[in-house]
XYZ file of N, CA and C in Angstrom:
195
model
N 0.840 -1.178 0.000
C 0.000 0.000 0.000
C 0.887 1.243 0.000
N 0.689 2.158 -0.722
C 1.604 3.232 -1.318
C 0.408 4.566 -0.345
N 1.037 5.352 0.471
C 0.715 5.846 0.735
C 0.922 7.487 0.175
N 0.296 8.419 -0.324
C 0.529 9.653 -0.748
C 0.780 11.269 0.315
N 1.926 11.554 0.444
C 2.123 12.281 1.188
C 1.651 13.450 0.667
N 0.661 14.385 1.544
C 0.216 15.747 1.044
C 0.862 16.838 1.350
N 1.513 18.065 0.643
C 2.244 19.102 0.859
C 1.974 20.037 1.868
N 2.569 20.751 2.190
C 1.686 21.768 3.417
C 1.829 23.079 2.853
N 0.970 23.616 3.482
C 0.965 25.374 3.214
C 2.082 26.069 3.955
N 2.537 27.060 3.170
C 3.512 27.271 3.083
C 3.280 28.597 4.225
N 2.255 29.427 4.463
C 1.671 30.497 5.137
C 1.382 29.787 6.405
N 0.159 28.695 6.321
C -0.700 28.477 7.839
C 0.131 26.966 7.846
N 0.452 26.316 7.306
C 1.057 24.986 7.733
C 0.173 23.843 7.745
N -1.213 23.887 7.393
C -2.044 22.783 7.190
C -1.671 22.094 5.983
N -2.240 20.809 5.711
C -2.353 20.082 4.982
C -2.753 20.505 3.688
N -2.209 20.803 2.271
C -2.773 20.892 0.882
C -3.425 20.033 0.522
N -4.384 19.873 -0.747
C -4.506 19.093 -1.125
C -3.626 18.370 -2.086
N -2.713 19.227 -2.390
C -1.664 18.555 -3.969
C -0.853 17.553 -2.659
N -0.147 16.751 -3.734
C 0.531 15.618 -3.435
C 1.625 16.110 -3.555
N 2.887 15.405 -2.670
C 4.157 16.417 -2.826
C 4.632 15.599 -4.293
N 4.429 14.628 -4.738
C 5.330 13.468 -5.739
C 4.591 14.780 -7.127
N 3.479 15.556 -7.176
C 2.834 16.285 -7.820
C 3.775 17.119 -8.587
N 3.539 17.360 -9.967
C 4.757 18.148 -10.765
C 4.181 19.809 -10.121
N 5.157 21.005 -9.676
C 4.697 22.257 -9.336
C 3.793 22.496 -10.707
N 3.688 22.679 -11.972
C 3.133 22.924 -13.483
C 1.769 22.547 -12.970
N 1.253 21.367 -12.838
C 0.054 20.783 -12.822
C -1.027 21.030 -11.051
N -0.087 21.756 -10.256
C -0.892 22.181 -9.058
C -1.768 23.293 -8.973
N -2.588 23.231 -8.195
C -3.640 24.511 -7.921
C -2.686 25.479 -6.679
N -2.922 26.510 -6.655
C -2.457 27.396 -5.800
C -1.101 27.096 -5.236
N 0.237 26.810 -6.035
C 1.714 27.037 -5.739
C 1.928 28.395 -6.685
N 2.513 29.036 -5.644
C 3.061 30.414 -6.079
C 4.623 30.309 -6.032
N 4.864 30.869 -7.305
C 6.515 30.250 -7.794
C 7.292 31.413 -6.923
N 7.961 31.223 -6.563
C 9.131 32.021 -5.582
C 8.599 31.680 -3.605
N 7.238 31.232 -3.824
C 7.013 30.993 -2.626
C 6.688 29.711 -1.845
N 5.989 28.705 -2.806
C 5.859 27.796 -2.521
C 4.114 27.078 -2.376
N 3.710 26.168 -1.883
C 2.596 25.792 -2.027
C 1.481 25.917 -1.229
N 0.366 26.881 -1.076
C -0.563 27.554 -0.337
C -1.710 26.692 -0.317
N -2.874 26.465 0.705
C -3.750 25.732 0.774
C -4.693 26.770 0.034
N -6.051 25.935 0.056
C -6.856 27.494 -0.670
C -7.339 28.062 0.101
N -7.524 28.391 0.802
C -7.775 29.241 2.402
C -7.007 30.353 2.316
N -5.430 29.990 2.139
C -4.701 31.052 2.487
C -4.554 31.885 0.670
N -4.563 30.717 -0.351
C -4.630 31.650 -1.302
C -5.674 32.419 -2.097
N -6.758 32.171 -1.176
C -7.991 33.318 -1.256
C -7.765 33.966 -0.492
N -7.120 34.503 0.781
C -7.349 35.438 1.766
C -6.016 35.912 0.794
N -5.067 35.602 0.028
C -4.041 36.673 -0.285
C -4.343 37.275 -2.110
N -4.702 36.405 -2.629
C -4.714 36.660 -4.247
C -5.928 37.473 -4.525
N -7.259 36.872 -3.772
C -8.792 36.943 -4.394
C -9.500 38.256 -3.744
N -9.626 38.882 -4.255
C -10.091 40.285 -3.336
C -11.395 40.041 -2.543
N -11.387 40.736 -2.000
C -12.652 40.599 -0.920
C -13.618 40.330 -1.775
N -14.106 41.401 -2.372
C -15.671 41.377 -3.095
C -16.176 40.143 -4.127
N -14.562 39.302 -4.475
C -14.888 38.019 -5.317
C -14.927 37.015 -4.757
N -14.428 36.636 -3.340
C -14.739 35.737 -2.876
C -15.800 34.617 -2.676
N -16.762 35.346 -2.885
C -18.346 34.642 -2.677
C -18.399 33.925 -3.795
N -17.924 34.748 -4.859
C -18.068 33.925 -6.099
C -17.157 33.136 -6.404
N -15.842 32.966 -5.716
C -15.028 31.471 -6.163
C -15.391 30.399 -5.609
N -15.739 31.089 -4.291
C -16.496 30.118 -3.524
C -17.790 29.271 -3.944
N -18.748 29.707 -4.695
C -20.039 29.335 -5.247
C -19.012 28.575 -6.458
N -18.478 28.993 -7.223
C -17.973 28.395 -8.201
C -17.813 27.206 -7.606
N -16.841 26.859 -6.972
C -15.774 25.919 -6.223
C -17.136 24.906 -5.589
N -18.140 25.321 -5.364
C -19.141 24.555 -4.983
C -20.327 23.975 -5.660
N -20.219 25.053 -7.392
C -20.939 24.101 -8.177
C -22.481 24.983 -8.119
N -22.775 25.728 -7.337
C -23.719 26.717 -7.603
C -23.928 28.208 -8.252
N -22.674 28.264 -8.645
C -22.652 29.367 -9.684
C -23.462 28.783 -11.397
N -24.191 29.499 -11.689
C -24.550 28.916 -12.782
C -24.319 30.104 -14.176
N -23.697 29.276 -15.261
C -22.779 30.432 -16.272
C -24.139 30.504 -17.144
């Protein structure tokens, strides 16, 4: 049994979801010079206040295009 080690955030130190064996190219929220952010911390730094609601609805599948 191969177990998959998950990366940590590089800001708060929790658990990512990317896999560390994960190429940096193919991850969600690694910021190059800094390293790999959970999405917590890279919505409280990238996503401005007023869009939040909406990545969030996105990210949950109730935004409708």
């Amino acid at each position: 049994m191969c177990l998959l080690k998950k990366e940590t955030c590089v800001l708060c130190g929790r658990l990512a979801e990317e896999e560390k064996e994960q190429q940096v190219s193919e991850r969600e929220y690694y910021i190059e010079g800094a390293g790999q952010l959970c999405r917590e911390c890279y919505q409280e730094t990238y996503v401005p206040r007023r869009n939040r609601k909406i990545c969030m609805e996105e990210e949950n599948g109730r935004l409708k295009a």
